[in-house]
Amino acid sequence: YAILVIIAVEEGHMTLNRIRDLRQDADLNQTEVAKILGTSQTVYSRYECGKLDLPLRHLVALCKFYKVSADYILGFTNDPNPAKLKFK
C-alpha cells in the first residue's frame, strides 16, 4: 500500500507550490527534479499542480535534497529549517 501525504489547502491553493518555489530557487527544471525522485516529469508536474498527492517517499527525498523540513514543504511553517536538521 502506498502512503500518501495529505496536503493542507490554504484559500484554495495547494501548499505544494512550495516545491515549485524550491525547484525554481535551485535553478532546476521539472525533469531534473523528477529524475532525482525516480519519476517522470509528467508525474512531478502533477505534484506541483496539486493533481496528484505527493507520496511520502518523495516528500522525504525532497526534504533531504533541499535541506528543508516537511513542515515547510507542507506549509505548516514559513521557516524552511526550524530546527537544525541533520540529513544522512
PDB file of N, CA and C in Angstrom, residues 5 34 38 68 70 83:
ATOM      1  N   VAL A   5       0.759  11.637   1.336  1.00  0.00           N
ATOM      2  CA  VAL A   5       0.731  12.779   2.230  1.00  0.00           C
ATOM      3  C   VAL A   5      -0.547  13.552   1.956  1.00  0.00           C
ATOM      4  N   ALA A  34      12.363  15.438 -11.246  1.00  0.00           N
ATOM      5  CA  ALA A  34      11.717  14.133 -11.450  1.00  0.00           C
ATOM      6  C   ALA A  34      12.764  13.018 -11.472  1.00  0.00           C
ATOM      7  N   GLY A  38      13.140   9.731  -9.202  1.00  0.00           N
ATOM      8  CA  GLY A  38      12.919   8.468  -9.886  1.00  0.00           C
ATOM      9  C   GLY A  38      11.525   8.363 -10.477  1.00  0.00           C
ATOM     10  N   VAL A  68      15.305  21.074   3.785  1.00  0.00           N
ATOM     11  CA  VAL A  68      14.218  21.788   4.454  1.00  0.00           C
ATOM     12  C   VAL A  68      13.352  20.770   5.186  1.00  0.00           C
ATOM     13  N   ALA A  70       9.772  18.925   6.362  1.00  0.00           N
ATOM     14  CA  ALA A  70       8.491  18.549   5.748  1.00  0.00           C
ATOM     15  C   ALA A  70       7.435  19.585   6.104  1.00  0.00           C
ATOM     16  N   ALA A  83      14.379  23.677  12.982  1.00  0.00           N
ATOM     17  CA  ALA A  83      15.355  23.053  13.885  1.00  0.00           C
ATOM     18  C   ALA A  83      16.545  22.674  13.025  1.00  0.00           C
TER      19      ALA A  83
END
